Coordinates of N, CA and C in Angstrom, one line a residue:
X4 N -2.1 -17.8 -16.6 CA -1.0 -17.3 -15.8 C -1.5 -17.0 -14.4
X5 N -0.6 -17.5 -13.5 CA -1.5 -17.3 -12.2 C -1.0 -16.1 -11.4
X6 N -1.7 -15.7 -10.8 CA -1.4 -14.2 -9.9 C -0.9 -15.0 -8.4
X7 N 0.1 -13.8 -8.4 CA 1.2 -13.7 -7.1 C 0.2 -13.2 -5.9
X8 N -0.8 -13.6 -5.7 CA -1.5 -12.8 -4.5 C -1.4 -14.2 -3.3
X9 N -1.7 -13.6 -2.1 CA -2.0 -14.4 -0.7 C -3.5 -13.8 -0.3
X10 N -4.0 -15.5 -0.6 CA -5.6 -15.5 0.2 C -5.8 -15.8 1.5
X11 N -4.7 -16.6 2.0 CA -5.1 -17.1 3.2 C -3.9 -17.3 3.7
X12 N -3.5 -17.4 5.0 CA -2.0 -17.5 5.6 C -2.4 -18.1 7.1
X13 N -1.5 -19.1 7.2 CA -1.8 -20.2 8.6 C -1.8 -19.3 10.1
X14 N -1.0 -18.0 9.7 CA -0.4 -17.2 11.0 C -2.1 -15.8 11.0
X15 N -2.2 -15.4 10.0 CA -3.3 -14.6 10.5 C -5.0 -14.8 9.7
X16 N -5.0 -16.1 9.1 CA -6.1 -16.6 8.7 C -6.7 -15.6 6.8
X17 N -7.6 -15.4 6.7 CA -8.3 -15.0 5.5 C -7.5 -14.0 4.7
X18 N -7.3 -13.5 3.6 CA -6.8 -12.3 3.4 C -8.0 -12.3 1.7
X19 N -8.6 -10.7 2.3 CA -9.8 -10.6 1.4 C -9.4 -9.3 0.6
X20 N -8.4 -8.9 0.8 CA -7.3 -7.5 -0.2 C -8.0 -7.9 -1.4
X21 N -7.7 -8.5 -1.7 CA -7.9 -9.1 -3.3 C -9.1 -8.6 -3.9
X22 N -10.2 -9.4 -2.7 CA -11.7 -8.9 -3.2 C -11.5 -7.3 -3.1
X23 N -11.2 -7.1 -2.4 CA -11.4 -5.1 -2.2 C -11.1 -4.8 -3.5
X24 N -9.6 -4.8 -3.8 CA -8.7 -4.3 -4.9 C -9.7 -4.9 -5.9
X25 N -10.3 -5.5 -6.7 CA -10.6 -6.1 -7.6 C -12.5 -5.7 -8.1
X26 N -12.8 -5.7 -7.0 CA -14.1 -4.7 -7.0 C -14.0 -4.1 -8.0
X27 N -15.5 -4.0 -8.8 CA -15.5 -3.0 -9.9 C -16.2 -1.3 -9.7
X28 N -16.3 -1.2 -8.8 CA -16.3 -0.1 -7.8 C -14.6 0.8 -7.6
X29 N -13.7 -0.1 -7.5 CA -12.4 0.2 -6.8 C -11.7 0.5 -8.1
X30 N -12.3 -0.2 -9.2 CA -11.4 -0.2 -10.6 C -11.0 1.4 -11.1
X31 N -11.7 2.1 -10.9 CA -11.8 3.8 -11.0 C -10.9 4.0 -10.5
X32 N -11.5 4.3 -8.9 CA -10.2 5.4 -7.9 C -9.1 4.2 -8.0
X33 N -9.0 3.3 -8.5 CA -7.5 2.8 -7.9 C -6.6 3.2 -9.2
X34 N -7.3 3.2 -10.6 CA -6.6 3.5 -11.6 C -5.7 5.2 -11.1
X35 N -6.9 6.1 -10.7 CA -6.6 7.3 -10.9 C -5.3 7.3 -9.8
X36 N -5.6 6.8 -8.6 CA -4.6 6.4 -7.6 C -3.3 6.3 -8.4
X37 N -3.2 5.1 -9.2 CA -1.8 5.1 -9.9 C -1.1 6.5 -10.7
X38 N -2.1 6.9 -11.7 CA -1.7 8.0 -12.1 C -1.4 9.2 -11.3
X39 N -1.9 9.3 -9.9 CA -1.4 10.3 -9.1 C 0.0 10.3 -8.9
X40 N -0.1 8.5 -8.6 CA 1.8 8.5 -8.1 C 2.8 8.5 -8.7
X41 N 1.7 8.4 -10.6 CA 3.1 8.3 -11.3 C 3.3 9.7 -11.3
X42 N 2.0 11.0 -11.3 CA 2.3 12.1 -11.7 C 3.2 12.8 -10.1
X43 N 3.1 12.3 -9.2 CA 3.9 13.1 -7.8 C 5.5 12.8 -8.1
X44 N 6.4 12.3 -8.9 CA 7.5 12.3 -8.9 C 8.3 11.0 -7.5
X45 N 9.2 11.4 -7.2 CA 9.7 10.3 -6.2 C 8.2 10.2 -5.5
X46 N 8.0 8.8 -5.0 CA 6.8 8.0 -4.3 C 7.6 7.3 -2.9
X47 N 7.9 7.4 -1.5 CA 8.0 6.0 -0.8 C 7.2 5.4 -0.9
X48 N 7.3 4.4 -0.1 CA 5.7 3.2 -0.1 C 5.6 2.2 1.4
X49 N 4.9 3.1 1.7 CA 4.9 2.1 3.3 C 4.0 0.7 2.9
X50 N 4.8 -0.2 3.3 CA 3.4 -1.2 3.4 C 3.5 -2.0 4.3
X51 N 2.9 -1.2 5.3 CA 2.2 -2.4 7.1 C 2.1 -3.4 7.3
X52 N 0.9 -4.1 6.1 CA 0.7 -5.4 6.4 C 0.9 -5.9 4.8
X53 N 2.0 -6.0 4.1 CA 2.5 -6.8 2.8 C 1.4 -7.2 2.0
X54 N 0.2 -5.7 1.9 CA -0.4 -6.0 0.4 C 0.4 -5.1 -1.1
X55 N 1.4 -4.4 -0.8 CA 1.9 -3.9 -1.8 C 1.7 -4.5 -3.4
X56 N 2.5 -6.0 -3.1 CA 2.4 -6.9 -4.2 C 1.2 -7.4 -5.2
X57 N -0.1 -7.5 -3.9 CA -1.1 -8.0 -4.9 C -1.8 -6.7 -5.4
X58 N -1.7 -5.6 -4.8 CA -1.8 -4.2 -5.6 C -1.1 -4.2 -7.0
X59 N -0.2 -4.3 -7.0 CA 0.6 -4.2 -8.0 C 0.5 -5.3 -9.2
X60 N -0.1 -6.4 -8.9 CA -0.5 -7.3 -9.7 C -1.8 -6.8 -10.3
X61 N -2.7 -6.1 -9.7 CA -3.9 -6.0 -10.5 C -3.4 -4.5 -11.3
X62 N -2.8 -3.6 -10.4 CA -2.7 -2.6 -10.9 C -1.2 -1.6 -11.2
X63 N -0.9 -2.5 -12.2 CA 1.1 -2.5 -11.8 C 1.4 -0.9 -11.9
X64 N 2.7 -0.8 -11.3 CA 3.2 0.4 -10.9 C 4.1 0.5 -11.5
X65 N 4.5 0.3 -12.5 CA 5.5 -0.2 -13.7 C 5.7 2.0 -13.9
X66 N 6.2 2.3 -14.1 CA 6.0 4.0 -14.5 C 6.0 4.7 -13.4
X67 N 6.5 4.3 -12.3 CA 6.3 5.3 -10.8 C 7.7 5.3 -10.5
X68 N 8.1 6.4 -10.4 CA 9.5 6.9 -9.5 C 9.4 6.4 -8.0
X69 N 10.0 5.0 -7.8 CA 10.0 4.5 -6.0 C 11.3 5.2 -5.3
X70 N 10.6 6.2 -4.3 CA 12.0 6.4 -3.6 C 12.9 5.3 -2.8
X71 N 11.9 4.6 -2.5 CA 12.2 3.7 -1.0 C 10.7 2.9 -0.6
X72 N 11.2 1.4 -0.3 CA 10.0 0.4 0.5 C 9.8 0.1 1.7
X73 N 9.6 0.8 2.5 CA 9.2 0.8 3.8 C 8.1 -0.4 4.7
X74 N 8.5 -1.0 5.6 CA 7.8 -1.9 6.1 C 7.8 -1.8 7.7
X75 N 6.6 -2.4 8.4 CA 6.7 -1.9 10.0 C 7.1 -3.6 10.1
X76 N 6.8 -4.4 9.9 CA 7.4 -6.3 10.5 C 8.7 -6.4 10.2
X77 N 9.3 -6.5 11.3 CA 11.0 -6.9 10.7 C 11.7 -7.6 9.8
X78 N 10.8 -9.0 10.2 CA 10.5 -10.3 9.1 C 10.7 -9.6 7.8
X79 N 10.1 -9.0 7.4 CA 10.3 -8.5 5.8 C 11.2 -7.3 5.6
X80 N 11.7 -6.8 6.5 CA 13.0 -6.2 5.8 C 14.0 -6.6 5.2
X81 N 14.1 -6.0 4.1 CA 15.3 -7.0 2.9 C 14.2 -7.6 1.8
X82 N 12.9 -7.7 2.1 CA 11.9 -8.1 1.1 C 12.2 -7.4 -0.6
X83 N 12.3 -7.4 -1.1 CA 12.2 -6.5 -2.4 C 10.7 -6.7 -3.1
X84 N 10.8 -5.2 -3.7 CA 9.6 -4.9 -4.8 C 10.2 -4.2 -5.2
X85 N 9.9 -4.3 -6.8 CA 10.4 -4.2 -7.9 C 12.3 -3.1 -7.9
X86 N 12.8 -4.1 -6.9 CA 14.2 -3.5 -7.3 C 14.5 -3.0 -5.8
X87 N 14.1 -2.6 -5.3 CA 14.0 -2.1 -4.2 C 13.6 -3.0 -2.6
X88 N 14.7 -2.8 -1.6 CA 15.0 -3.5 -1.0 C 14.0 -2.9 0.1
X89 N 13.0 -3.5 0.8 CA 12.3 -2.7 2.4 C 13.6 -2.4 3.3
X90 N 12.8 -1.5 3.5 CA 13.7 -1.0 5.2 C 12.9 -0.8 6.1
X91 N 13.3 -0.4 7.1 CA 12.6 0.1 8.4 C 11.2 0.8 8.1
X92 N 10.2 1.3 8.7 CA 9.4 2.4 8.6 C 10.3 3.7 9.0
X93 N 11.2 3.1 10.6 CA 11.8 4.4 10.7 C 12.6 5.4 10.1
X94 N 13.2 4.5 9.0 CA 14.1 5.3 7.8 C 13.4 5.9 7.2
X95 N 12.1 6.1 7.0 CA 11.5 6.5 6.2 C 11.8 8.1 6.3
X96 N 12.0 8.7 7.4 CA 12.6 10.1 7.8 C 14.1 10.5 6.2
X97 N 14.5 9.6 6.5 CA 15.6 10.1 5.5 C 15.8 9.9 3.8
X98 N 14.6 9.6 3.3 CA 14.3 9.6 2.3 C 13.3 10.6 1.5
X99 N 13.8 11.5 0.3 CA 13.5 12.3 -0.1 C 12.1 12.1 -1.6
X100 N 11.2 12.4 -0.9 CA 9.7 11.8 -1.7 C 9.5 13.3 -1.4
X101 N 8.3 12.9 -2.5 CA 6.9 14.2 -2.7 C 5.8 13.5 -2.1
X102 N 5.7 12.2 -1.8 CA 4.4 11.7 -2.2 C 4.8 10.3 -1.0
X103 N 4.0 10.1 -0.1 CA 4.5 8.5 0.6 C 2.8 7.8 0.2
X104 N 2.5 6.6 -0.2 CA 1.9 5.8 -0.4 C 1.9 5.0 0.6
X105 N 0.6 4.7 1.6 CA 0.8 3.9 2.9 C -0.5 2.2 1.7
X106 N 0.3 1.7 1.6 CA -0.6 0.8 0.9 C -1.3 -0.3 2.0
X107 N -2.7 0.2 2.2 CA -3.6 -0.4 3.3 C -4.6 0.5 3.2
X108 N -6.0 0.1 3.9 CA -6.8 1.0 3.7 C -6.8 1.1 5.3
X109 N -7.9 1.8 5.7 CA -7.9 2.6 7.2 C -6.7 2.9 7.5
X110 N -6.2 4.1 7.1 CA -4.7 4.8 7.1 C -5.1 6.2 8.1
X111 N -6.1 6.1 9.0 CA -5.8 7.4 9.9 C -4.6 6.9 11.0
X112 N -4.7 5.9 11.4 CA -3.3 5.5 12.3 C -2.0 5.5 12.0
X113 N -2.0 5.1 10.8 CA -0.5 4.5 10.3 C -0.1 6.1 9.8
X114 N -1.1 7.0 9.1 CA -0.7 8.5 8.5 C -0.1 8.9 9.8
X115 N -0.8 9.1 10.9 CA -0.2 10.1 12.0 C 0.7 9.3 12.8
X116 N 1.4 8.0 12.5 CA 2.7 7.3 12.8 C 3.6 8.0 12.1
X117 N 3.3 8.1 10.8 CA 4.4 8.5 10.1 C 4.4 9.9 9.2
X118 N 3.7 10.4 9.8 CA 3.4 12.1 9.4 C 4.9 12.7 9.8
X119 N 5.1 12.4 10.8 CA 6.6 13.4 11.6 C 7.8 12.6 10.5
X120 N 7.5 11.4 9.8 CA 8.7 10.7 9.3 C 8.3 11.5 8.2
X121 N 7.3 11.9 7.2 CA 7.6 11.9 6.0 C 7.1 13.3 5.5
X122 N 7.5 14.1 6.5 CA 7.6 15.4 6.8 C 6.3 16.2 6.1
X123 N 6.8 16.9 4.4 CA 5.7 17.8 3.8 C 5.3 16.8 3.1
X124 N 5.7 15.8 2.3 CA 5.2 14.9 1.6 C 3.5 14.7 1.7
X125 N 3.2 14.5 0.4 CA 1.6 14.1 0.6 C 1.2 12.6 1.3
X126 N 0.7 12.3 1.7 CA 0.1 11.0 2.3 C -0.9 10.4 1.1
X127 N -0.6 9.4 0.7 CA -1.8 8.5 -0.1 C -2.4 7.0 0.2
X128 N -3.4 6.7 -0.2 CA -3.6 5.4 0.2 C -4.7 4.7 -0.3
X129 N -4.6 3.2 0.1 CA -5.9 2.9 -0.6 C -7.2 3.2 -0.1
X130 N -7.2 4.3 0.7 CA -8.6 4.7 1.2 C -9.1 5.4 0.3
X131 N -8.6 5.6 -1.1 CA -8.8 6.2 -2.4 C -9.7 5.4 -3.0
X132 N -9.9 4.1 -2.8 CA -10.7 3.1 -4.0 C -11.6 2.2 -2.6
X133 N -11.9 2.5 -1.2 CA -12.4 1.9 -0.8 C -14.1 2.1 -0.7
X134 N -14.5 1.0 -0.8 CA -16.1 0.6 -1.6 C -16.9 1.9 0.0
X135 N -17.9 2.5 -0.1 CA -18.5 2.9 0.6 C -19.3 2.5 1.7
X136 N -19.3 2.9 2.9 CA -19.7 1.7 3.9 C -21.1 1.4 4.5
X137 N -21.7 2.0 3.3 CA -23.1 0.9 3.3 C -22.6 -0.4 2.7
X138 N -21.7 -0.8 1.7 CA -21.5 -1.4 1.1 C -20.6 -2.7 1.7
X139 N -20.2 -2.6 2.9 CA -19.3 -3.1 3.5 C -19.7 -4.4 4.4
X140 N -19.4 -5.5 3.8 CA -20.4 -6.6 4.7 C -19.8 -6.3 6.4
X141 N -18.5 -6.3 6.5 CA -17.9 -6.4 8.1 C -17.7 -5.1 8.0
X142 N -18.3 -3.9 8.8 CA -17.7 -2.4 8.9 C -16.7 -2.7 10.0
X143 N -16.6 -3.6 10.5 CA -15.3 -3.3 11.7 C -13.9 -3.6 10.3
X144 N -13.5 -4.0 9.7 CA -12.6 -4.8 9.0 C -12.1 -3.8 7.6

């Protein structure tokens, strides 16, 4: 059965999400990750650059309360995951979470984008399962 993921794309070239997510290093914090979001109750889910999906394929979210799917490219508003239609990032203000999930790693930018939108809510991300940076062939990436 083949997995729904994107390796490569003609508009921004390689996409190595996969390797990260898949890492047996990442298999730990990413599990525990899940059970955080199942255990925080309503979850938003920002996703920046549209890895939500191949997340979800290695490590389905099947059991998580989604408040709302949030996206910053316009192009993909109206996208759906699992039932749930993207909207704005700016909406993200008017949706009622405990917990927003920014799915991408290097989340100090995108957190303090959307800190004022998602008020007391916790901030999560996949900076939870990312490999340590001795370990990192490109530390800029």
């Amino acid at each position: 059965m083949p997995i729904n993921i994107e390796t490569f794309s003609n508009a921004v070239g390689g996409n190595a999400f996969y390797k990260a997510a898949t890492h047996p290093l990442a298999a730990g914090p990413a599990r525990a990750l899940v059970a955080k979001l199942k255990a925080n109750g309503a979850v938003a889910i920002y996703d920046p650059h549209n890895l939500l999906a191949a997340f979800d394929a290695f490590y389905p979210l099947d059991g998580i309360e989604i408040a709302g799917v949030f996206v910053q490219d316009v192009s993909h508003i109206g996208r759906t995951f699992r039932n749930h239609a993207a909207r704005p990032v700016t909406e993200l203000g008017d949706c009622r979470c405990s917990a927003v999930l920014i799915a991408d790693f290097d989340t100090a930018r995108s957190a303090a984008y959307i800190r004022p939108l998602a008020r007391d809510a916790e901030l999560l991300s996949f900076d939870a399962m990312r490999l340590p940076d001795a370990m990192l062939s490109d530390k800029a990436r």
